[in-house]
Amino acid sequence: AQTVTQSQPEMSVQEAETVTLSCTYDTSENNYYLFWYKQPPSRQMILVIRQEAYKQQNATENRFSVNFQKAAKSFSLKISDSQLGDTAMYFCAFRTTSGTYKYIFGTGTRLKVLA
Amino acid sequence: GAVVSQHPSWVICKSGTSVKIECRSLDFQATTMFWYRQFPKQSLMLMATSNEGSKATYEQGVEKDKFLINHASLTLSTLTVTSAHPEDSSFYICSELDRADTEAFFGQGTRLTVV
């Protein structure tokens, strides 16, 4: 069975600084998707970034980038130039490319950006 | 704009009554929808997978007679919490996959309080 682990329950970062959120996962699959979702106080889940496991290049979306280490089963999220609006709960998620397409979420990291 | 519309955003009901939560696909016809439950400061727990025109698939430990899921059309899935009790109070979220089955879109969530 697949598992997703986020070992940092809470983190804080100064505005304009860079922060990295950690995520590890376990699977026997060779191809899959990994995601980072943001859940702000409104509780609306918002996709931050997505990575296909077969792609070696790390995904990047503006200030957000990932460090995908397939062999180590690690998928960290780097937020550059942190903004107050980045304050939210961040969930790492795993999904296979076949079958039921169920998402498996980590326990989340609460990020607070300080002014 | 929003791809998935969930309604209501919050509801208070008395113990013993039933409450229905609706999840509508606005952008395309979703054959598969997922229902999650989220306790305060915790991750999303998958309750069931809803497939249009067939019975929902429930995760282990989820009472199918208590959490009734109906997916009668490609644009609407409903979750009915029957004979609600205070311990059913939680945040419920629906999601659907995009056309390519590569990304999940989430509803705004429903905060249920049973008194």
mmCIF file with all atom_site columns, C-alpha atoms in Angstrom:
data_model
loop_
_atom_site.group_PDB
_atom_site.id
_atom_site.type_symbol
_atom_site.label_atom_id
_atom_site.label_alt_id
_atom_site.label_comp_id
_atom_site.label_asym_id
_atom_site.label_entity_id
_atom_site.label_seq_id
_atom_site.pdbx_PDB_ins_code
_atom_site.Cartn_x
_atom_site.Cartn_y
_atom_site.Cartn_z
_atom_site.occupancy
_atom_site.B_iso_or_equiv
_atom_site.pdbx_formal_charge
_atom_site.auth_seq_id
_atom_site.auth_comp_id
_atom_site.auth_asym_id
_atom_site.auth_atom_id
_atom_site.pdbx_PDB_model_num
ATOM 1   C CA . ALA A 1 1   ? 0.000   0.000  0.000   1.00 0.00 ? 1   ALA A CA 1
ATOM 2   C CA . GLN A 1 2   ? 1.114   3.495  -0.739  1.00 0.00 ? 2   GLN A CA 1
ATOM 3   C CA . THR A 1 3   ? 1.883   5.948  2.058   1.00 0.00 ? 3   THR A CA 1
ATOM 4   C CA . VAL A 1 4   ? 2.747   9.625  2.148   1.00 0.00 ? 4   VAL A CA 1
ATOM 5   C CA . THR A 1 5   ? 4.667   11.173 5.032   1.00 0.00 ? 5   THR A CA 1
ATOM 6   C CA . GLN A 1 6   ? 5.099   14.819 5.894   1.00 0.00 ? 6   GLN A CA 1
ATOM 7   C CA . SER A 1 7   ? 7.397   15.096 8.883   1.00 0.00 ? 7   SER A CA 1
ATOM 8   C CA . GLN A 1 8   ? 6.995   18.829 9.528   1.00 0.00 ? 8   GLN A CA 1
ATOM 9   C CA . PRO A 1 9   ? 3.669   19.598 11.227  1.00 0.00 ? 9   PRO A CA 1
ATOM 10  C CA . GLU A 1 10  ? 4.369   23.329 11.348  1.00 0.00 ? 10  GLU A CA 1
ATOM 11  C CA . MET A 1 11  ? 6.818   25.731 9.788   1.00 0.00 ? 11  MET A CA 1
ATOM 12  C CA . SER A 1 12  ? 7.271   29.459 9.607   1.00 0.00 ? 12  SER A CA 1
ATOM 13  C CA . VAL A 1 13  ? 9.205   31.715 7.266   1.00 0.00 ? 13  VAL A CA 1
ATOM 14  C CA . GLN A 1 14  ? 9.836   35.402 6.990   1.00 0.00 ? 14  GLN A CA 1
ATOM 15  C CA . GLU A 1 15  ? 8.219   37.227 4.135   1.00 0.00 ? 15  GLU A CA 1
ATOM 16  C CA . ALA A 1 16  ? 10.421  37.231 0.995   1.00 0.00 ? 16  ALA A CA 1
ATOM 17  C CA . GLU A 1 17  ? 12.487  34.320 2.281   1.00 0.00 ? 17  GLU A CA 1
ATOM 18  C CA . THR A 1 18  ? 12.614  30.767 0.931   1.00 0.00 ? 18  THR A CA 1
ATOM 19  C CA . VAL A 1 19  ? 11.190  27.711 2.654   1.00 0.00 ? 19  VAL A CA 1
ATOM 20  C CA . THR A 1 20  ? 11.233  24.006 1.812   1.00 0.00 ? 20  THR A CA 1
ATOM 21  C CA . LEU A 1 21  ? 8.523   21.565 2.828   1.00 0.00 ? 21  LEU A CA 1
ATOM 22  C CA . SER A 1 22  ? 9.406   17.875 2.972   1.00 0.00 ? 22  SER A CA 1
ATOM 23  C CA . CYS A 1 23  ? 7.463   14.888 1.726   1.00 0.00 ? 23  CYS A CA 1
ATOM 24  C CA . THR A 1 24  ? 8.388   11.241 1.389   1.00 0.00 ? 24  THR A CA 1
ATOM 25  C CA . TYR A 1 25  ? 6.288   8.439  0.023   1.00 0.00 ? 25  TYR A CA 1
ATOM 26  C CA . ASP A 1 26  ? 6.336   4.723  -0.392  1.00 0.00 ? 26  ASP A CA 1
ATOM 27  C CA . THR A 1 27  ? 5.122   2.765  -3.377  1.00 0.00 ? 27  THR A CA 1
ATOM 28  C CA . SER A 1 28  ? 6.010   -0.211 -5.522  1.00 0.00 ? 28  SER A CA 1
ATOM 29  C CA . GLU A 1 29  ? 4.623   1.485  -8.613  1.00 0.00 ? 29  GLU A CA 1
ATOM 30  C CA . ASN A 1 30  ? 6.971   2.791  -11.261 1.00 0.00 ? 30  ASN A CA 1
ATOM 31  C CA . ASN A 1 31  ? 4.702   5.422  -12.715 1.00 0.00 ? 31  ASN A CA 1
ATOM 32  C CA . TYR A 1 32  ? 2.548   7.762  -10.685 1.00 0.00 ? 32  TYR A CA 1
ATOM 33  C CA . TYR A 1 33  ? 1.725   11.398 -9.994  1.00 0.00 ? 33  TYR A CA 1
ATOM 34  C CA . LEU A 1 34  ? 2.763   13.532 -7.062  1.00 0.00 ? 34  LEU A CA 1
ATOM 35  C CA . PHE A 1 35  ? 1.072   16.748 -6.039  1.00 0.00 ? 35  PHE A CA 1
ATOM 36  C CA . TRP A 1 36  ? 1.298   19.589 -3.609  1.00 0.00 ? 36  TRP A CA 1
ATOM 37  C CA . TYR A 1 37  ? -2.012  21.109 -2.594  1.00 0.00 ? 37  TYR A CA 1
ATOM 38  C CA . LYS A 1 38  ? -2.548  24.267 -0.602  1.00 0.00 ? 38  LYS A CA 1
ATOM 39  C CA . GLN A 1 39  ? -5.457  24.677 1.795   1.00 0.00 ? 39  GLN A CA 1
ATOM 40  C CA . PRO A 1 40  ? -5.790  28.282 2.990   1.00 0.00 ? 40  PRO A CA 1
ATOM 41  C CA . PRO A 1 41  ? -8.080  29.294 5.874   1.00 0.00 ? 41  PRO A CA 1
ATOM 42  C CA . SER A 1 42  ? -11.027 29.201 3.447   1.00 0.00 ? 42  SER A CA 1
ATOM 43  C CA . ARG A 1 43  ? -10.330 25.436 3.274   1.00 0.00 ? 43  ARG A CA 1
ATOM 44  C CA . GLN A 1 44  ? -10.606 25.375 -0.522  1.00 0.00 ? 44  GLN A CA 1
ATOM 45  C CA . MET A 1 45  ? -8.034  22.900 -1.821  1.00 0.00 ? 45  MET A CA 1
ATOM 46  C CA . ILE A 1 46  ? -5.840  24.484 -4.472  1.00 0.00 ? 46  ILE A CA 1
ATOM 47  C CA . LEU A 1 47  ? -3.328  22.681 -6.662  1.00 0.00 ? 47  LEU A CA 1
ATOM 48  C CA . VAL A 1 48  ? 0.137   24.171 -6.277  1.00 0.00 ? 48  VAL A CA 1
ATOM 49  C CA . ILE A 1 49  ? 2.223   21.900 -8.445  1.00 0.00 ? 49  ILE A CA 1
ATOM 50  C CA . ARG A 1 50  ? 2.202   18.462 -10.075 1.00 0.00 ? 50  ARG A CA 1
ATOM 51  C CA . GLN A 1 51  ? 4.973   16.041 -11.005 1.00 0.00 ? 51  GLN A CA 1
ATOM 52  C CA . GLU A 1 52  ? 4.769   12.964 -13.208 1.00 0.00 ? 52  GLU A CA 1
ATOM 53  C CA . ALA A 1 53  ? 7.117   10.268 -11.962 1.00 0.00 ? 53  ALA A CA 1
ATOM 54  C CA . TYR A 1 54  ? 8.394   9.405  -15.425 1.00 0.00 ? 54  TYR A CA 1
ATOM 55  C CA . LYS A 1 55  ? 9.656   12.949 -15.896 1.00 0.00 ? 55  LYS A CA 1
ATOM 56  C CA . GLN A 1 56  ? 13.133  13.527 -14.508 1.00 0.00 ? 56  GLN A CA 1
ATOM 57  C CA . GLN A 1 57  ? 12.884  17.284 -14.743 1.00 0.00 ? 57  GLN A CA 1
ATOM 58  C CA . ASN A 1 58  ? 11.591  18.937 -11.609 1.00 0.00 ? 58  ASN A CA 1
ATOM 59  C CA . ALA A 1 59  ? 8.310   20.785 -12.004 1.00 0.00 ? 59  ALA A CA 1
ATOM 60  C CA . THR A 1 60  ? 8.225   24.549 -11.543 1.00 0.00 ? 60  THR A CA 1
ATOM 61  C CA . GLU A 1 61  ? 5.331   26.973 -11.231 1.00 0.00 ? 61  GLU A CA 1
ATOM 62  C CA . ASN A 1 62  ? 6.441   30.573 -10.721 1.00 0.00 ? 62  ASN A CA 1
ATOM 63  C CA . ARG A 1 63  ? 7.712   30.796 -7.116  1.00 0.00 ? 63  ARG A CA 1
ATOM 64  C CA . PHE A 1 64  ? 7.017   27.130 -6.456  1.00 0.00 ? 64  PHE A CA 1
ATOM 65  C CA . SER A 1 65  ? 9.360   24.319 -7.422  1.00 0.00 ? 65  SER A CA 1
ATOM 66  C CA . VAL A 1 66  ? 9.908   20.743 -6.383  1.00 0.00 ? 66  VAL A CA 1
ATOM 67  C CA . ASN A 1 67  ? 12.903  18.551 -5.769  1.00 0.00 ? 67  ASN A CA 1
ATOM 68  C CA . PHE A 1 68  ? 11.811  15.139 -6.970  1.00 0.00 ? 68  PHE A CA 1
ATOM 69  C CA . GLN A 1 69  ? 14.144  12.298 -6.035  1.00 0.00 ? 69  GLN A CA 1
ATOM 70  C CA . LYS A 1 70  ? 12.519  9.151  -7.372  1.00 0.00 ? 70  LYS A CA 1
ATOM 71  C CA . ALA A 1 71  ? 15.055  6.683  -6.014  1.00 0.00 ? 71  ALA A CA 1
ATOM 72  C CA . ALA A 1 72  ? 14.824  8.203  -2.569  1.00 0.00 ? 72  ALA A CA 1
ATOM 73  C CA . LYS A 1 73  ? 11.023  8.585  -2.892  1.00 0.00 ? 73  LYS A CA 1
ATOM 74  C CA . SER A 1 74  ? 11.259  12.184 -1.862  1.00 0.00 ? 74  SER A CA 1
ATOM 75  C CA . PHE A 1 75  ? 9.203   15.103 -3.144  1.00 0.00 ? 75  PHE A CA 1
ATOM 76  C CA . SER A 1 76  ? 9.935   18.415 -1.442  1.00 0.00 ? 76  SER A CA 1
ATOM 77  C CA . LEU A 1 77  ? 8.335   21.769 -2.218  1.00 0.00 ? 77  LEU A CA 1
ATOM 78  C CA . LYS A 1 78  ? 10.355  24.960 -2.314  1.00 0.00 ? 78  LYS A CA 1
ATOM 79  C CA . ILE A 1 79  ? 8.584   28.288 -2.012  1.00 0.00 ? 79  ILE A CA 1
ATOM 80  C CA . SER A 1 80  ? 10.712  31.245 -3.021  1.00 0.00 ? 80  SER A CA 1
ATOM 81  C CA . ASP A 1 81  ? 10.036  34.879 -2.145  1.00 0.00 ? 81  ASP A CA 1
ATOM 82  C CA . SER A 1 82  ? 7.388   33.825 0.383   1.00 0.00 ? 82  SER A CA 1
ATOM 83  C CA . GLN A 1 83  ? 4.298   36.002 0.547   1.00 0.00 ? 83  GLN A CA 1
ATOM 84  C CA . LEU A 1 84  ? 1.743   36.474 3.300   1.00 0.00 ? 84  LEU A CA 1
ATOM 85  C CA . GLY A 1 85  ? -0.828  34.828 1.047   1.00 0.00 ? 85  GLY A CA 1
ATOM 86  C CA . ASP A 1 86  ? 1.214   31.639 1.117   1.00 0.00 ? 86  ASP A CA 1
ATOM 87  C CA . THR A 1 87  ? 0.119   31.076 4.712   1.00 0.00 ? 87  THR A CA 1
ATOM 88  C CA . ALA A 1 88  ? -1.851  27.842 4.545   1.00 0.00 ? 88  ALA A CA 1
ATOM 89  C CA . MET A 1 89  ? -1.848  24.133 5.150   1.00 0.00 ? 89  MET A CA 1
ATOM 90  C CA . TYR A 1 90  ? 0.157   22.261 2.506   1.00 0.00 ? 90  TYR A CA 1
ATOM 91  C CA . PHE A 1 91  ? -0.607  18.662 1.632   1.00 0.00 ? 91  PHE A CA 1
ATOM 92  C CA . CYS A 1 92  ? 1.584   16.331 -0.359  1.00 0.00 ? 92  CYS A CA 1
ATOM 93  C CA . ALA A 1 93  ? -0.407  13.757 -2.336  1.00 0.00 ? 93  ALA A CA 1
ATOM 94  C CA . PHE A 1 94  ? 0.261   10.607 -4.334  1.00 0.00 ? 94  PHE A CA 1
ATOM 95  C CA . ARG A 1 95  ? -1.810  9.041  -7.086  1.00 0.00 ? 95  ARG A CA 1
ATOM 96  C CA . THR A 1 96  ? -1.271  6.071  -9.353  1.00 0.00 ? 96  THR A CA 1
ATOM 97  C CA . THR A 1 97  ? -1.746  6.335  -13.102 1.00 0.00 ? 97  THR A CA 1
ATOM 98  C CA . SER A 1 98  ? -4.191  3.458  -13.287 1.00 0.00 ? 98  SER A CA 1
ATOM 99  C CA . GLY A 1 99  ? -6.928  1.817  -11.319 1.00 0.00 ? 99  GLY A CA 1
ATOM 100 C CA . THR A 1 100 ? -9.186  3.899  -9.135  1.00 0.00 ? 100 THR A CA 1
ATOM 101 C CA . TYR A 1 101 ? -7.122  7.099  -9.294  1.00 0.00 ? 101 TYR A CA 1
ATOM 102 C CA . LYS A 1 102 ? -7.450  7.509  -5.553  1.00 0.00 ? 102 LYS A CA 1
ATOM 103 C CA . TYR A 1 103 ? -5.391  10.245 -3.965  1.00 0.00 ? 103 TYR A CA 1
ATOM 104 C CA . ILE A 1 104 ? -3.388  9.526  -0.842  1.00 0.00 ? 104 ILE A CA 1
ATOM 105 C CA . PHE A 1 105 ? -2.647  12.603 1.220   1.00 0.00 ? 105 PHE A CA 1
ATOM 106 C CA . GLY A 1 106 ? 0.039   13.279 3.754   1.00 0.00 ? 106 GLY A CA 1
ATOM 107 C CA . THR A 1 107 ? -0.818  14.705 7.157   1.00 0.00 ? 107 THR A CA 1
ATOM 108 C CA . GLY A 1 108 ? 0.013   18.229 6.067   1.00 0.00 ? 108 GLY A CA 1
ATOM 109 C CA . THR A 1 109 ? 2.402   21.014 7.013   1.00 0.00 ? 109 THR A CA 1
ATOM 110 C CA . ARG A 1 110 ? 1.020   24.239 8.421   1.00 0.00 ? 110 ARG A CA 1
ATOM 111 C CA . LEU A 1 111 ? 3.048   27.113 6.976   1.00 0.00 ? 111 LEU A CA 1
ATOM 112 C CA . LYS A 1 112 ? 2.942   30.578 8.410   1.00 0.00 ? 112 LYS A CA 1
ATOM 113 C CA . VAL A 1 113 ? 4.560   33.462 6.589   1.00 0.00 ? 113 VAL A CA 1
ATOM 114 C CA . LEU A 1 114 ? 5.633   36.208 8.964   1.00 0.00 ? 114 LEU A CA 1
ATOM 115 C CA . ALA A 1 115 ? 5.582   39.880 8.075   1.00 0.00 ? 115 ALA A CA 1
ATOM 116 C CA . GLY B 2 1   ? -13.850 29.860 -12.307 1.00 0.00 ? 1   GLY B CA 1
ATOM 117 C CA . ALA B 2 2   ? -14.793 26.967 -10.071 1.00 0.00 ? 2   ALA B CA 1
ATOM 118 C CA . VAL B 2 3   ? -14.960 23.579 -11.720 1.00 0.00 ? 3   VAL B CA 1
ATOM 119 C CA . VAL B 2 4   ? -16.742 21.902 -8.830  1.00 0.00 ? 4   VAL B CA 1
ATOM 120 C CA . SER B 2 5   ? -19.542 23.494 -6.838  1.00 0.00 ? 5   SER B CA 1
ATOM 121 C CA . GLN B 2 6   ? -20.358 22.055 -3.446  1.00 0.00 ? 6   GLN B CA 1
ATOM 122 C CA . HIS B 2 7   ? -23.456 23.040 -1.515  1.00 0.00 ? 7   HIS B CA 1
ATOM 123 C CA . PRO B 2 8   ? -24.173 23.928 1.220   1.00 0.00 ? 8   PRO B CA 1
ATOM 124 C CA . SER B 2 9   ? -20.976 25.459 2.541   1.00 0.00 ? 9   SER B CA 1
ATOM 125 C CA . TRP B 2 10  ? -22.146 24.932 6.091   1.00 0.00 ? 10  TRP B CA 1
ATOM 126 C CA . VAL B 2 11  ? -25.100 23.270 7.765   1.00 0.00 ? 11  VAL B CA 1
ATOM 127 C CA . ILE B 2 12  ? -26.330 22.724 11.289  1.00 0.00 ? 12  ILE B CA 1
ATOM 128 C CA . CYS B 2 13  ? -28.732 19.895 11.959  1.00 0.00 ? 13  CYS B CA 1
ATOM 129 C CA . LYS B 2 14  ? -30.279 18.163 14.943  1.00 0.00 ? 14  LYS B CA 1
ATOM 130 C CA . SER B 2 15  ? -29.239 14.705 16.062  1.00 0.00 ? 15  SER B CA 1
ATOM 131 C CA . GLY B 2 16  ? -31.223 12.027 14.338  1.00 0.00 ? 16  GLY B CA 1
ATOM 132 C CA . THR B 2 17  ? -31.968 14.003 11.211  1.00 0.00 ? 17  THR B CA 1
ATOM 133 C CA . SER B 2 18  ? -30.436 13.539 7.775   1.00 0.00 ? 18  SER B CA 1
ATOM 134 C CA . VAL B 2 19  ? -28.561 16.078 5.729   1.00 0.00 ? 19  VAL B CA 1
ATOM 135 C CA . LYS B 2 20  ? -27.694 16.047 2.037   1.00 0.00 ? 20  LYS B CA 1
ATOM 136 C CA . ILE B 2 21  ? -24.567 17.576 0.522   1.00 0.00 ? 21  ILE B CA 1
ATOM 137 C CA . GLU B 2 22  ? -24.422 18.202 -3.211  1.00 0.00 ? 22  GLU B CA 1
ATOM 138 C CA . CYS B 2 23  ? -21.411 18.276 -5.481  1.00 0.00 ? 23  CYS B CA 1
ATOM 139 C CA . ARG B 2 24  ? -21.873 19.579 -9.006  1.00 0.00 ? 24  ARG B CA 1
ATOM 140 C CA . SER B 2 25  ? -19.444 19.415 -11.878 1.00 0.00 ? 25  SER B CA 1
ATOM 141 C CA . LEU B 2 26  ? -19.638 22.750 -13.695 1.00 0.00 ? 26  LEU B CA 1
ATOM 142 C CA . ASP B 2 27  ? -17.048 22.359 -16.408 1.00 0.00 ? 27  ASP B CA 1
ATOM 143 C CA . PHE B 2 28  ? -17.509 18.855 -17.764 1.00 0.00 ? 28  PHE B CA 1
ATOM 144 C CA . GLN B 2 29  ? -19.186 15.563 -17.075 1.00 0.00 ? 29  GLN B CA 1
ATOM 145 C CA . ALA B 2 30  ? -17.451 13.763 -14.267 1.00 0.00 ? 30  ALA B CA 1
ATOM 146 C CA . THR B 2 31  ? -17.771 10.010 -14.257 1.00 0.00 ? 31  THR B CA 1
ATOM 147 C CA . THR B 2 32  ? -15.886 9.717  -10.991 1.00 0.00 ? 32  THR B CA 1
ATOM 148 C CA . MET B 2 33  ? -16.140 11.816 -7.855  1.00 0.00 ? 33  MET B CA 1
ATOM 149 C CA . PHE B 2 34  ? -14.482 11.347 -4.510  1.00 0.00 ? 34  PHE B CA 1
ATOM 150 C CA . TRP B 2 35  ? -15.841 12.198 -1.069  1.00 0.00 ? 35  TRP B CA 1
ATOM 151 C CA . TYR B 2 36  ? -13.485 13.101 1.751   1.00 0.00 ? 36  TYR B CA 1
ATOM 152 C CA . ARG B 2 37  ? -13.856 13.866 5.412   1.00 0.00 ? 37  ARG B CA 1
ATOM 153 C CA . GLN B 2 38  ? -11.474 16.200 7.187   1.00 0.00 ? 38  GLN B CA 1
ATOM 154 C CA . PHE B 2 39  ? -11.240 16.545 10.958  1.00 0.00 ? 39  PHE B CA 1
ATOM 155 C CA . PRO B 2 40  ? -9.826  19.773 12.415  1.00 0.00 ? 40  PRO B CA 1
ATOM 156 C CA . LYS B 2 41  ? -6.128  20.192 11.695  1.00 0.00 ? 41  LYS B CA 1
ATOM 157 C CA . GLN B 2 42  ? -5.959  16.795 10.035  1.00 0.00 ? 42  GLN B CA 1
ATOM 158 C CA . SER B 2 43  ? -5.597  15.442 6.551   1.00 0.00 ? 43  SER B CA 1
ATOM 159 C CA . LEU B 2 44  ? -8.270  14.439 4.085   1.00 0.00 ? 44  LEU B CA 1
ATOM 160 C CA . MET B 2 45  ? -9.617  10.966 4.610   1.00 0.00 ? 45  MET B CA 1
ATOM 161 C CA . LEU B 2 46  ? -11.168 9.323  1.575   1.00 0.00 ? 46  LEU B CA 1
ATOM 162 C CA . MET B 2 47  ? -14.632 8.042  2.392   1.00 0.00 ? 47  MET B CA 1
ATOM 163 C CA . ALA B 2 48  ? -15.814 6.712  -0.936  1.00 0.00 ? 48  ALA B CA 1
ATOM 164 C CA . THR B 2 49  ? -15.474 6.828  -4.688  1.00 0.00 ? 49  THR B CA 1
ATOM 165 C CA . SER B 2 50  ? -18.645 7.708  -6.526  1.00 0.00 ? 50  SER B CA 1
ATOM 166 C CA . ASN B 2 51  ? -19.136 6.366  -10.033 1.00 0.00 ? 51  ASN B CA 1
ATOM 167 C CA . GLU B 2 52  ? -21.934 7.604  -12.264 1.00 0.00 ? 52  GLU B CA 1
ATOM 168 C CA . GLY B 2 53  ? -24.666 5.035  -12.711 1.00 0.00 ? 53  GLY B CA 1
ATOM 169 C CA . SER B 2 54  ? -23.232 2.477  -10.310 1.00 0.00 ? 54  SER B CA 1
ATOM 170 C CA . LYS B 2 55  ? -22.851 1.891  -6.605  1.00 0.00 ? 55  LYS B CA 1
ATOM 171 C CA . ALA B 2 56  ? -20.239 3.847  -4.743  1.00 0.00 ? 56  ALA B CA 1
ATOM 172 C CA . THR B 2 57  ? -17.113 2.130  -3.497  1.00 0.00 ? 57  THR B CA 1
ATOM 173 C CA . TYR B 2 58  ? -16.578 2.766  0.211   1.00 0.00 ? 58  TYR B CA 1
ATOM 174 C CA . GLU B 2 59  ? -13.288 2.753  2.041   1.00 0.00 ? 59  GLU B CA 1
ATOM 175 C CA . GLN B 2 60  ? -12.753 0.359  4.881   1.00 0.00 ? 60  GLN B CA 1
ATOM 176 C CA . GLY B 2 61  ? -14.415 1.511  8.071   1.00 0.00 ? 61  GLY B CA 1
ATOM 177 C CA . VAL B 2 62  ? -16.899 3.847  6.395   1.00 0.00 ? 62  VAL B CA 1
ATOM 178 C CA . GLU B 2 63  ? -20.529 2.890  7.016   1.00 0.00 ? 63  GLU B CA 1
ATOM 179 C CA . LYS B 2 64  ? -22.280 2.816  3.659   1.00 0.00 ? 64  LYS B CA 1
ATOM 180 C CA . ASP B 2 65  ? -25.730 2.842  5.269   1.00 0.00 ? 65  ASP B CA 1
ATOM 181 C CA . LYS B 2 66  ? -24.882 5.975  7.180   1.00 0.00 ? 66  LYS B CA 1
ATOM 182 C CA . PHE B 2 67  ? -23.162 7.866  4.398   1.00 0.00 ? 67  PHE B CA 1
ATOM 183 C CA . LEU B 2 68  ? -25.340 7.382  1.343   1.00 0.00 ? 68  LEU B CA 1
ATOM 184 C CA . ILE B 2 69  ? -23.794 8.377  -1.943  1.00 0.00 ? 69  ILE B CA 1
ATOM 185 C CA . ASN B 2 70  ? -25.754 8.865  -5.130  1.00 0.00 ? 70  ASN B CA 1
ATOM 186 C CA . HIS B 2 71  ? -24.243 9.684  -8.507  1.00 0.00 ? 71  HIS B CA 1
ATOM 187 C CA . ALA B 2 72  ? -27.256 9.518  -10.778 1.00 0.00 ? 72  ALA B CA 1
ATOM 188 C CA . SER B 2 73  ? -25.994 11.964 -13.385 1.00 0.00 ? 73  SER B CA 1
ATOM 189 C CA . LEU B 2 74  ? -22.634 12.942 -14.801 1.00 0.00 ? 74  LEU B CA 1
ATOM 190 C CA . THR B 2 75  ? -22.815 16.360 -13.208 1.00 0.00 ? 75  THR B CA 1
ATOM 191 C CA . LEU B 2 76  ? -24.179 15.643 -9.751  1.00 0.00 ? 76  LEU B CA 1
ATOM 192 C CA . SER B 2 77  ? -23.089 13.488 -6.846  1.00 0.00 ? 77  SER B CA 1
ATOM 193 C CA . THR B 2 78  ? -24.713 13.679 -3.425  1.00 0.00 ? 78  THR B CA 1
ATOM 194 C CA . LEU B 2 79  ? -23.652 12.563 0.034   1.00 0.00 ? 79  LEU B CA 1
ATOM 195 C CA . THR B 2 80  ? -26.420 12.063 2.570   1.00 0.00 ? 80  THR B CA 1
ATOM 196 C CA . VAL B 2 81  ? -25.499 11.719 6.211   1.00 0.00 ? 81  VAL B CA 1
ATOM 197 C CA . THR B 2 82  ? -28.353 9.723  7.708   1.00 0.00 ? 82  THR B CA 1
ATOM 198 C CA . SER B 2 83  ? -29.427 9.805  11.356  1.00 0.00 ? 83  SER B CA 1
ATOM 199 C CA . ALA B 2 84  ? -26.679 12.269 12.094  1.00 0.00 ? 84  ALA B CA 1
ATOM 200 C CA . HIS B 2 85  ? -24.919 12.283 15.456  1.00 0.00 ? 85  HIS B CA 1
ATOM 201 C CA . PRO B 2 86  ? -22.572 14.863 16.969  1.00 0.00 ? 86  PRO B CA 1
ATOM 202 C CA . GLU B 2 87  ? -19.581 12.673 16.097  1.00 0.00 ? 87  GLU B CA 1
ATOM 203 C CA . ASP B 2 88  ? -20.493 13.108 12.424  1.00 0.00 ? 88  ASP B CA 1
ATOM 204 C CA . SER B 2 89  ? -19.671 16.786 12.757  1.00 0.00 ? 89  SER B CA 1
ATOM 205 C CA . SER B 2 90  ? -16.814 17.412 10.366  1.00 0.00 ? 90  SER B CA 1
ATOM 206 C CA . PHE B 2 91  ? -15.726 19.073 7.147   1.00 0.00 ? 91  PHE B CA 1
ATOM 207 C CA . TYR B 2 92  ? -16.751 17.147 4.022   1.00 0.00 ? 92  TYR B CA 1
ATOM 208 C CA . ILE B 2 93  ? -15.114 17.735 0.644   1.00 0.00 ? 93  ILE B CA 1
ATOM 209 C CA . CYS B 2 94  ? -15.873 16.364 -2.805  1.00 0.00 ? 94  CYS B CA 1
ATOM 210 C CA . SER B 2 95  ? -13.531 16.246 -5.761  1.00 0.00 ? 95  SER B CA 1
ATOM 211 C CA . GLU B 2 96  ? -13.542 15.141 -9.362  1.00 0.00 ? 96  GLU B CA 1
ATOM 212 C CA . LEU B 2 97  ? -10.869 14.269 -11.861 1.00 0.00 ? 97  LEU B CA 1
ATOM 213 C CA . ASP B 2 98  ? -10.277 16.362 -14.951 1.00 0.00 ? 98  ASP B CA 1
ATOM 214 C CA . ARG B 2 99  ? -10.911 14.990 -18.441 1.00 0.00 ? 99  ARG B CA 1
ATOM 215 C CA . ALA B 2 100 ? -7.426  13.544 -18.689 1.00 0.00 ? 100 ALA B CA 1
ATOM 216 C CA . ASP B 2 101 ? -7.687  11.998 -15.230 1.00 0.00 ? 101 ASP B CA 1
ATOM 217 C CA . THR B 2 102 ? -4.500  13.800 -14.250 1.00 0.00 ? 102 THR B CA 1
ATOM 218 C CA . GLU B 2 103 ? -5.706  16.417 -11.797 1.00 0.00 ? 103 GLU B CA 1
ATOM 219 C CA . ALA B 2 104 ? -8.347  16.581 -9.089  1.00 0.00 ? 104 ALA B CA 1
ATOM 220 C CA . PHE B 2 105 ? -10.568 19.603 -8.599  1.00 0.00 ? 105 PHE B CA 1
ATOM 221 C CA . PHE B 2 106 ? -12.118 20.121 -5.210  1.00 0.00 ? 106 PHE B CA 1
ATOM 222 C CA . GLY B 2 107 ? -15.383 21.565 -4.034  1.00 0.00 ? 107 GLY B CA 1
ATOM 223 C CA . GLN B 2 108 ? -15.426 24.339 -1.472  1.00 0.00 ? 108 GLN B CA 1
ATOM 224 C CA . GLY B 2 109 ? -16.272 21.910 1.292   1.00 0.00 ? 109 GLY B CA 1
ATOM 225 C CA . THR B 2 110 ? -19.205 21.630 3.687   1.00 0.00 ? 110 THR B CA 1
ATOM 226 C CA . ARG B 2 111 ? -18.904 22.178 7.411   1.00 0.00 ? 111 ARG B CA 1
ATOM 227 C CA . LEU B 2 112 ? -21.461 19.955 9.130   1.00 0.00 ? 112 LEU B CA 1
ATOM 228 C CA . THR B 2 113 ? -22.358 20.557 12.761  1.00 0.00 ? 113 THR B CA 1
ATOM 229 C CA . VAL B 2 114 ? -24.739 18.147 14.458  1.00 0.00 ? 114 VAL B CA 1
ATOM 230 C CA . VAL B 2 115 ? -26.293 19.423 17.665  1.00 0.00 ? 115 VAL B CA 1
#
